[in-house]
Coordinates of C-alpha atoms in Angstrom, one line a residue:
X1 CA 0.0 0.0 0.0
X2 CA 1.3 3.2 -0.9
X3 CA -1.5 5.2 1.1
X4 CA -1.1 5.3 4.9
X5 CA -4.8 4.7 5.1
X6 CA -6.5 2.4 2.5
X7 CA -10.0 3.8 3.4
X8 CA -10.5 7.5 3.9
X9 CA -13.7 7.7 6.1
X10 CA -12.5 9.7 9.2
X11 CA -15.0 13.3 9.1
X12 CA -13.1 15.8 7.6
X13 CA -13.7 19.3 8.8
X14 CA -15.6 20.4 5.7
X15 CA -18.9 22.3 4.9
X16 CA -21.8 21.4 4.2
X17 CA -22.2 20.2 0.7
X18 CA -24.3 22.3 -1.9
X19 CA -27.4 20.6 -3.5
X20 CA -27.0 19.9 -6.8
X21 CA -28.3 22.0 -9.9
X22 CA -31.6 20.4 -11.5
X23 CA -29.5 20.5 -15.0
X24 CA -27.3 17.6 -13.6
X25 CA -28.2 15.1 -15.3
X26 CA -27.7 11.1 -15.7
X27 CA -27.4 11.2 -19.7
X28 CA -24.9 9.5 -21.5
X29 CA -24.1 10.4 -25.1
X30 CA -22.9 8.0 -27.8
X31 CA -19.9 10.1 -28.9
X32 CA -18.1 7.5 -26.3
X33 CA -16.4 10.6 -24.7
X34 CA -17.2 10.8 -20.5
X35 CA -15.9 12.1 -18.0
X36 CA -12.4 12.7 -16.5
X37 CA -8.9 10.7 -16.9
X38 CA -5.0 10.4 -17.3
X39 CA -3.1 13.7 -16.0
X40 CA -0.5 13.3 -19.2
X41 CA 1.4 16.2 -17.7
X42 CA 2.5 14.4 -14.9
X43 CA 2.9 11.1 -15.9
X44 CA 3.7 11.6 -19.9
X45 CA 5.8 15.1 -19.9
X46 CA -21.7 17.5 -20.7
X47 CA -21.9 18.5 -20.4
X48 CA -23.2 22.1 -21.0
X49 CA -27.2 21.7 -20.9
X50 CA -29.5 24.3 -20.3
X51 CA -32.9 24.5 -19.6
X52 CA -34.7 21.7 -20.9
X53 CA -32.0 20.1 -22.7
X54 CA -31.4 22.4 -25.1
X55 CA -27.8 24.4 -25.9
X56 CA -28.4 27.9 -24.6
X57 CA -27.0 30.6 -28.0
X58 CA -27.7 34.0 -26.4
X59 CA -26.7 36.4 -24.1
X60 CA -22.7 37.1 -26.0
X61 CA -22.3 38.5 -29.4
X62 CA -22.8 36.1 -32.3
X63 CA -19.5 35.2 -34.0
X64 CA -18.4 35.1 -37.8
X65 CA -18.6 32.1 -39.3
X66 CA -14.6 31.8 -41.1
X67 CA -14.2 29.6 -43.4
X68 CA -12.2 26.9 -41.5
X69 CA -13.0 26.8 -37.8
X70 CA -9.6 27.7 -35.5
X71 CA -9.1 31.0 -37.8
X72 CA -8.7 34.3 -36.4
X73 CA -11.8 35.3 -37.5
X74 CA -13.4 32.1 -35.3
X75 CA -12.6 34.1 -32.1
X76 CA -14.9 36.1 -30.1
X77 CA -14.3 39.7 -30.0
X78 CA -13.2 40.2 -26.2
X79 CA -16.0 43.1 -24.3
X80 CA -14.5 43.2 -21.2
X81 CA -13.5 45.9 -21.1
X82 CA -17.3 47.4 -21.0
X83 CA -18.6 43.8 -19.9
X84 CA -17.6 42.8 -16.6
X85 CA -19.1 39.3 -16.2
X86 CA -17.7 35.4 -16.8
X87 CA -20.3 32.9 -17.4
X88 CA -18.8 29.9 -15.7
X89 CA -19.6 25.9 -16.6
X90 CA -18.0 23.8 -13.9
X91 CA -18.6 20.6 -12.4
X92 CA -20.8 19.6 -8.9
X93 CA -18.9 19.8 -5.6
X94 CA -16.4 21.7 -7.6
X95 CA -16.7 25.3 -5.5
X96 CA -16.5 26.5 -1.7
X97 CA -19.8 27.1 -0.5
X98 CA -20.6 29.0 2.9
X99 CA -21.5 26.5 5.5
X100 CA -24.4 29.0 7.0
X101 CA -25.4 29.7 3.4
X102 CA -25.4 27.7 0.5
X103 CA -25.9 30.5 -1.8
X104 CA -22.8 32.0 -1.0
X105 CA -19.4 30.6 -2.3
X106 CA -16.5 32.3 -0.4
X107 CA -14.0 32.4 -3.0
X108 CA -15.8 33.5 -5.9
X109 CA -17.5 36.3 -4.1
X110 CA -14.2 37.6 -2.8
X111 CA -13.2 37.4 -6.8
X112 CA -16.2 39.4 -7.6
X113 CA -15.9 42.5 -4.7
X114 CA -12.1 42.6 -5.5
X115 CA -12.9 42.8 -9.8
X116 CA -16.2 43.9 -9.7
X117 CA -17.1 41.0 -12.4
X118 CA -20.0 39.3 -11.9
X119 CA -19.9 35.6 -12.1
X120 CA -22.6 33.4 -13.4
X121 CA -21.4 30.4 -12.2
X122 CA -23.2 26.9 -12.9
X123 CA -22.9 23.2 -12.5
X124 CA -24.0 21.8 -15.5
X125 CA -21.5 19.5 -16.2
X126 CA -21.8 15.7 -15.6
X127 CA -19.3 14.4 -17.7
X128 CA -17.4 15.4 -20.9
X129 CA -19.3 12.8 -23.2
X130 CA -22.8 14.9 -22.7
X131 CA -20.2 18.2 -23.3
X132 CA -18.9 17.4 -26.4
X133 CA -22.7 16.5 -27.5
X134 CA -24.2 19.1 -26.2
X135 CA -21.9 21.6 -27.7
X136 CA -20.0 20.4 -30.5
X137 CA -21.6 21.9 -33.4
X138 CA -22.1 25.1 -32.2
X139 CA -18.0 25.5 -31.5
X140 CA -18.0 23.9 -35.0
X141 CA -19.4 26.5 -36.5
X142 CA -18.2 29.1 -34.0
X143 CA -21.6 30.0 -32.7
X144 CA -21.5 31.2 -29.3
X145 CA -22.7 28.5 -25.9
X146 CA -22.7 31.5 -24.4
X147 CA -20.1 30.5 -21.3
X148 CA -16.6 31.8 -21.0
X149 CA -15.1 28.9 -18.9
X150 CA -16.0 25.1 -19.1
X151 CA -13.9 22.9 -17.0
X152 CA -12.7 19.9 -19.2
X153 CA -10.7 16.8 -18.4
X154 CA -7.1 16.8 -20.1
X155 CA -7.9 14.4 -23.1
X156 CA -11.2 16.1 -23.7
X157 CA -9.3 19.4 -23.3
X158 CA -6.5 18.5 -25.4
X159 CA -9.2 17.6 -28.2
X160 CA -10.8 20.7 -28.4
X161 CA -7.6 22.8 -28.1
X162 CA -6.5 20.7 -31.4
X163 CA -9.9 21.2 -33.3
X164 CA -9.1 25.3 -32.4
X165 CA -12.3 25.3 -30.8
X166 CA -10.6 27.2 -27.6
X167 CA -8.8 30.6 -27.8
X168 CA -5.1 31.1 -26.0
X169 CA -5.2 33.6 -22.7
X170 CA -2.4 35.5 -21.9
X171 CA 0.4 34.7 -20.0
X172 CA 1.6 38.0 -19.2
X173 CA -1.9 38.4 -17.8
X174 CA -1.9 35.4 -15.6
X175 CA 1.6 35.6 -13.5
X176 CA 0.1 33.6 -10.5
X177 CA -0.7 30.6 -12.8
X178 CA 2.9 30.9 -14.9
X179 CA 4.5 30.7 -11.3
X180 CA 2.6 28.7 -9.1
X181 CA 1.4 25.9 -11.4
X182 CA 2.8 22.5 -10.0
X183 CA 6.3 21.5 -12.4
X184 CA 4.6 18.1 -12.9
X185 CA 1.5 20.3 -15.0
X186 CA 3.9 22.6 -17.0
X187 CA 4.3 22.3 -20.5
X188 CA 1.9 19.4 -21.5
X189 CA 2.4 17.7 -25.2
X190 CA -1.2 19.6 -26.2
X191 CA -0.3 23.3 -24.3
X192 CA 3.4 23.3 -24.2
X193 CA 2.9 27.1 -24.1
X194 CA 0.7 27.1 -21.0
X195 CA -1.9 29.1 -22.7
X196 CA -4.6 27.4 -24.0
X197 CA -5.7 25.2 -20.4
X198 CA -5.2 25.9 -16.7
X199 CA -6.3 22.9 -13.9
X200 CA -8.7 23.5 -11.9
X201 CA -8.2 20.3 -10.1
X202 CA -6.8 16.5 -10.1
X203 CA -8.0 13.3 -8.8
X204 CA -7.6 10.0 -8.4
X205 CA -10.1 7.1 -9.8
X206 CA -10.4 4.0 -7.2
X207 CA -13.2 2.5 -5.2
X208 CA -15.4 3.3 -2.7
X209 CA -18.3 1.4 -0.2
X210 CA -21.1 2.1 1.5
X211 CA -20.1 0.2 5.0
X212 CA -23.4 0.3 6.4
X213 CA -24.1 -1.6 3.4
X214 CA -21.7 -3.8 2.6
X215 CA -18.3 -4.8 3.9
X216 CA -14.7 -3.7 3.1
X217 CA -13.5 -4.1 -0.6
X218 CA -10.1 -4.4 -1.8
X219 CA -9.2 -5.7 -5.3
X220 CA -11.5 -4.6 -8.3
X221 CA -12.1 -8.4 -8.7
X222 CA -14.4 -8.1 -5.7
X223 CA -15.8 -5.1 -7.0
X224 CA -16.4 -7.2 -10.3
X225 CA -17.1 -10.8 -9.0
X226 CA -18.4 -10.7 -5.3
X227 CA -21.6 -12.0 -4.7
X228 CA -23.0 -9.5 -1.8
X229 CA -22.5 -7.2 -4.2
X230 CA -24.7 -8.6 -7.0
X231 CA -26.8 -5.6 -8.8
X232 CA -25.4 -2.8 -6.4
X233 CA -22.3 -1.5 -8.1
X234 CA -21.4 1.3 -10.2
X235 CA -18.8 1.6 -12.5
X236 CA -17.6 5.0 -14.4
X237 CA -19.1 5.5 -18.2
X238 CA -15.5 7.1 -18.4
X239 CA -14.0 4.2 -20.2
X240 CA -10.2 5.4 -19.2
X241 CA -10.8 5.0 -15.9
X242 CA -13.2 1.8 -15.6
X243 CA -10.7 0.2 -18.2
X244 CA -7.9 1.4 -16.9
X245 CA -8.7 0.2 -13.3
X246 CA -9.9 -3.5 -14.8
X247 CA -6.6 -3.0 -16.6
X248 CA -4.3 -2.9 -13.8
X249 CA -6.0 -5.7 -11.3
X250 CA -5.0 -7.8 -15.0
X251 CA -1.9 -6.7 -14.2
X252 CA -2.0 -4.7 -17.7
X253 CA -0.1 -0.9 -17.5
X254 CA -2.5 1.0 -19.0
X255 CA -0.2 3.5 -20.4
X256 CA 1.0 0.7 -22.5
X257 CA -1.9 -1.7 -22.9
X258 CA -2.2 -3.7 -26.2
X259 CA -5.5 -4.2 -28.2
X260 CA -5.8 -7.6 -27.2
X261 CA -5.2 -6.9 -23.4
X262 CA -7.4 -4.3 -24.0
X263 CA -10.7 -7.2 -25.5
X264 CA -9.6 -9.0 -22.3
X265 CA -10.2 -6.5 -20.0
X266 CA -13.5 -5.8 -22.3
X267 CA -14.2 -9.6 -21.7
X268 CA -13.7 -9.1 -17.8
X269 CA -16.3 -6.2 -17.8
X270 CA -19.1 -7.7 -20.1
X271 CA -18.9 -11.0 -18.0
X272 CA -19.6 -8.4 -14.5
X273 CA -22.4 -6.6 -16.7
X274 CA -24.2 -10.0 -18.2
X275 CA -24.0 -11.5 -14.6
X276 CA -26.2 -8.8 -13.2
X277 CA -23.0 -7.5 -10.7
X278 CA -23.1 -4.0 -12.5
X279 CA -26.1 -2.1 -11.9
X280 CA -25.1 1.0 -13.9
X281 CA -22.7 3.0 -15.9
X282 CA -22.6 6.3 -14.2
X283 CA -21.2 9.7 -15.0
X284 CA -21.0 12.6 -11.5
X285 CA -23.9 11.1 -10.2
X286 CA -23.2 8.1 -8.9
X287 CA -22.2 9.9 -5.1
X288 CA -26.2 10.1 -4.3
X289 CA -26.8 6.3 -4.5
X290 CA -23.7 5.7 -3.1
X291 CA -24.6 7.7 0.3
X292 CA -28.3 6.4 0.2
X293 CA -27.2 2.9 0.1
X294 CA -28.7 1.9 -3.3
X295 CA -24.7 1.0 -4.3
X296 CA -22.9 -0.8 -2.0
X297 CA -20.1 -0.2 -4.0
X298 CA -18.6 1.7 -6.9
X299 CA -15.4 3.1 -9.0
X300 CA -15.1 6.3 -7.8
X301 CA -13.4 9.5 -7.9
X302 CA -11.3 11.1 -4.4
X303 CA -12.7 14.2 -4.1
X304 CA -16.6 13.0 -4.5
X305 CA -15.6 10.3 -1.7
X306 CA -13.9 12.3 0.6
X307 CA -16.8 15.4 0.9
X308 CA -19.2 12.5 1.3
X309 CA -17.2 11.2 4.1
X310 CA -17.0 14.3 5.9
X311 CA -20.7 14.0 6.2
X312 CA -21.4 10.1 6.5
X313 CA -18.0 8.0 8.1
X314 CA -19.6 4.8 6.5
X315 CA -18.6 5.9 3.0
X316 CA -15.1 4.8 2.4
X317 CA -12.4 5.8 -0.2
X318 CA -10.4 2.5 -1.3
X319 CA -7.1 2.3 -3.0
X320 CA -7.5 -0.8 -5.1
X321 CA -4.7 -3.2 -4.2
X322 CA -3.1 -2.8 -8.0
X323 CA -3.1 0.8 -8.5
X324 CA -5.2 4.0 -8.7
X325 CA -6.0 6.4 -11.8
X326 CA -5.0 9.8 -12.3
X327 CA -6.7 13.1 -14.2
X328 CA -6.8 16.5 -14.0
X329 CA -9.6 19.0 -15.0
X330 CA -8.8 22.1 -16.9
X331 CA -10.0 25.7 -17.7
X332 CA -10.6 26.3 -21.1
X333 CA -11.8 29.4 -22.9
X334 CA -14.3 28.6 -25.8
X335 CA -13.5 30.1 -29.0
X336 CA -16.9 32.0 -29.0
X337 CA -16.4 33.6 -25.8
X338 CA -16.3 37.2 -25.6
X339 CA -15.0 37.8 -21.9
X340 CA -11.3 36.4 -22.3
X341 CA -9.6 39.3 -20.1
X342 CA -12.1 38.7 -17.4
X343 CA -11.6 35.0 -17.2
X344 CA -7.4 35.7 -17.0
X345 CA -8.3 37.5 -14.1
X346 CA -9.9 34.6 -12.8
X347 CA -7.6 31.9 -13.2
X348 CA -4.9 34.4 -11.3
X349 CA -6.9 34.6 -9.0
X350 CA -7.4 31.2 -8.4
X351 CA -3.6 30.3 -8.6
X352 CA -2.7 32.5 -5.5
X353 CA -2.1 29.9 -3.0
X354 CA -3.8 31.3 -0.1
X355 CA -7.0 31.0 -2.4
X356 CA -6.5 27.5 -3.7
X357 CA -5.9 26.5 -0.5
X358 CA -9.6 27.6 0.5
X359 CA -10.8 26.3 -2.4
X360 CA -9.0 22.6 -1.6
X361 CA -10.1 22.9 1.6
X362 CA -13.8 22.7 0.2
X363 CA -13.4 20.6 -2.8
X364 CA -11.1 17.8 -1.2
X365 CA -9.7 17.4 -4.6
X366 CA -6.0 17.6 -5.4
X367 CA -4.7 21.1 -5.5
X368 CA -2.5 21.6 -8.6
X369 CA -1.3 25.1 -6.9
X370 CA 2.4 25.4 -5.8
X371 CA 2.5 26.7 -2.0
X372 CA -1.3 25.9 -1.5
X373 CA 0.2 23.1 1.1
X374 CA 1.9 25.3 2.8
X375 CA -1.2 28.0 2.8
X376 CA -3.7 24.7 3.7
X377 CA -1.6 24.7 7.4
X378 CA -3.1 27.5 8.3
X379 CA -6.5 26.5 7.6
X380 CA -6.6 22.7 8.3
X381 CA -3.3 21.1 9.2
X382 CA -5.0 17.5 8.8
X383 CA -6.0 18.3 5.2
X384 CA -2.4 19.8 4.5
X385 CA -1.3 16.1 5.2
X386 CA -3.6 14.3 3.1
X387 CA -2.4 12.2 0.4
X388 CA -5.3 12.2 -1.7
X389 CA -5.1 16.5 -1.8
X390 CA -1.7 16.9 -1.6
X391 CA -0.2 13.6 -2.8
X392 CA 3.1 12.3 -1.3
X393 CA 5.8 9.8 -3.0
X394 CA 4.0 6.9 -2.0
X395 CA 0.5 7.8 -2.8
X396 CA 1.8 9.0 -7.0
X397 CA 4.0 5.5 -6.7
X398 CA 0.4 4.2 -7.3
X399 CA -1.1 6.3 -10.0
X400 CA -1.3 5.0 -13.9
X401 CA -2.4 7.0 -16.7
X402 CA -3.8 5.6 -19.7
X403 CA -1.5 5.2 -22.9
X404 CA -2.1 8.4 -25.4
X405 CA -4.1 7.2 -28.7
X406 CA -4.7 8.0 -32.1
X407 CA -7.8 9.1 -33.0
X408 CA -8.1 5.7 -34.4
X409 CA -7.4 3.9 -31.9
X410 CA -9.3 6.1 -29.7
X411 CA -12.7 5.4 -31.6
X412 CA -12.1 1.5 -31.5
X413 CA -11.7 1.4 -27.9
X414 CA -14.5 3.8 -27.4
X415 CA -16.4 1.2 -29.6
X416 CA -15.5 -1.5 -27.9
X417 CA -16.4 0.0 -24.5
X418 CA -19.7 1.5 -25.8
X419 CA -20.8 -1.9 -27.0
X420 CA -21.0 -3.2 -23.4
X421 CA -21.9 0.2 -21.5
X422 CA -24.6 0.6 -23.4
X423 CA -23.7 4.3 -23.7

């Protein structure tokens, strides 16, 4: 075991957790894209719907359709100047919130008093399969979704940065982030300039259990095999980190898998979904089941599993005995947007370390800010030692990322997945 503890359920001192916004949804998409994954940079180097279901296109200035999309002409003309406000896509559980007041979120209102931008901030992303759905035609054809900041996992990040369907911030504008992002995050294959993403935060994919439910689990075979647990687990419909989890109980490195190890571990999860041992392929959503007791258990990401434990000590974080998963999610600026200088303010402003550290404290996710352990200590000194926040050697001795493919490969696996998630 690399982690000192293999089940985080001691409370955590940690507010109250927001409800969650009605446009969270369950859907999964067929584009075979979901939700978060690898963090390349340290390893290798939704879901926007509105009301009703349908893309929101108002409320920024329409943009010229060029002829090829990525062009100059594809970028939104920047008001900010005369238009101080960020509409902001992020993902649940992904913000402080006031423990007296959930309509408050500490943080961002000290961003707004010091800026005087107005944030429209949202959490209507369940996983990046139901995003690139959802919004993939209009950043084809450069047509606003009106939002200046989604929050994208790395692959799905490094996707759209390659179809130009983000624009670049500016560096010179965004001194906190060029300083204090962690080395391990600098200078990824897709944004070796550092100007196209910034993380908002990491995580690692395991398990987790409901122990008033069920008993401790260990190996992702028992997750996959064990017969109390017939019909009441969850796995992810993010096929890098279900597969890549399957992967390594085969003892298979998923950062260097082969197709046929690949069908194998495809074989593995089709026999746990014919046999009835997989309830569901979920995307964020699996935490309320998970806390009610309708999963006993589940693959699972940190952050989700440690706010729940602050509130509930039966529901248990497990590092699987061969390995965890790693990702990172990222700010990215759509190409439509028309608020660019705001958002650099922004992400500054969420790189000081004093502020991540607030924001950590709340989110339980790892912090990808240099110095925000060091800021943590004087908020919560038992957070500031947490491996799953602020990872140690031992804890990233246990991380894997998933192997970088080709857009052909990509789409067979996705395929090959799809055809037993049902997605």
């Amino acid at each position: 075991m690399a982690l000192t503890l293999r089940s985080v359920g001691a409370p955590v001192r940690n507010p109250s957790r927001p409800p969650l916004s009605p446009e969270v949804a369950a859907l999964l998409n067929a584009t075979g894209l979901s939700r978060r994954t690898l963090m390349r940079g340290l390893l290798a180097g939704g879901a926007f719907m509105a009301t009703g279901g349908a893309l929101a296109a108002c409320g920024t200035k329409p943009v010229k359709k060029p002829e090829a999309s990525g062009s100059p002409a594809c970028i939104g003309t920047d008001a900010s100047a005369t238009e101080k406000k960020i509409n902001f896509s992020n993902w649940p559980l992904y913000m402080d919130v006031d423990k007296n007041d959930e309509k408050k979120r500490p943080t961002l209102d000290a961003f707004q008093t010091k800026t005087g931008i107005t944030v429209s901030y949202n959490e209507d992303v369940n996983d990046n399969n139901e995003f690139f759905g959802k919004v993939r035609h209009q950043l084809q054809a450069c047509q606003s979704i009106d939002r200046d900041i989604m929050v994208l996992t790395d692959w799905m990040a490094s996707r759209v940065v390659g179809l130009g369907w983000v624009q670049p911030f500016d560096n010179s504008k965004t001194p906190n982030f060029t300083k204090n992002v962690l080395a391990t995050l600098r200078n990824r294959p897709w944004d070796k300039d550092m100007n196209h993403a910034a993380p908002w935060q990491s995580g690692l994919t395991g398990m987790a259990y409901n122990a008033k439910v069920t008993k401790e689990i260990r190996t992702v075979d028992e997750l996959l095999t064990r017969p109390d647990l017939k019909g009441k687990v969850a796995v992810l419909a993010e096929m890098r980190d279900t597969m890549g989890l399957i992967l390594l109980a085969m003892g298979k490195d998923p950062a260097d898998v082969s197709e046929a190890d690949f069908d194998a571990g495809i074989e593995k999860l089709k026999k746990a979904v014919d046999s009835g041992q997989i309830r569901k392929f979920t995307g964020n959503d699996y935490k309320e089941d998970l806390a009610k007791g309708d999963l006993a258990a589940c693959v699972a990401w940190s952050g989700d599993i440690i706010q729940l434990a602050a509130e509930d000590g039966n529901i248990k974080f497990v590092t699987p005995e061969s390995g965890l998963m790693l990702w990172s999610d990222n700010i990215v600026i759509p190409s439509s947007a028309t608020h660019k200088a705001n958002v650099e303010q922004l992400i500054d402003y969420y790189y000081d370390p004093k502020v991540a550290a607030e924001l950590a404290a709340y989110v339980n996710f790892i912090c990808p800010v240099q110095g925000a352990q060091e800021a943590m200590r004087q908020i919560d000194p038992e957070l500031a030692d947490n491996p799953l926040i602020f990872p140690d050697a031992g804890t990233l001795g246990k991380v894997h990322a998933f192997k970088p493919m080709t857009e052909a490969e990509d789409k067979r696996f996705a395929a090959k997945f799809e055809a037993v998630s049902g997605a």
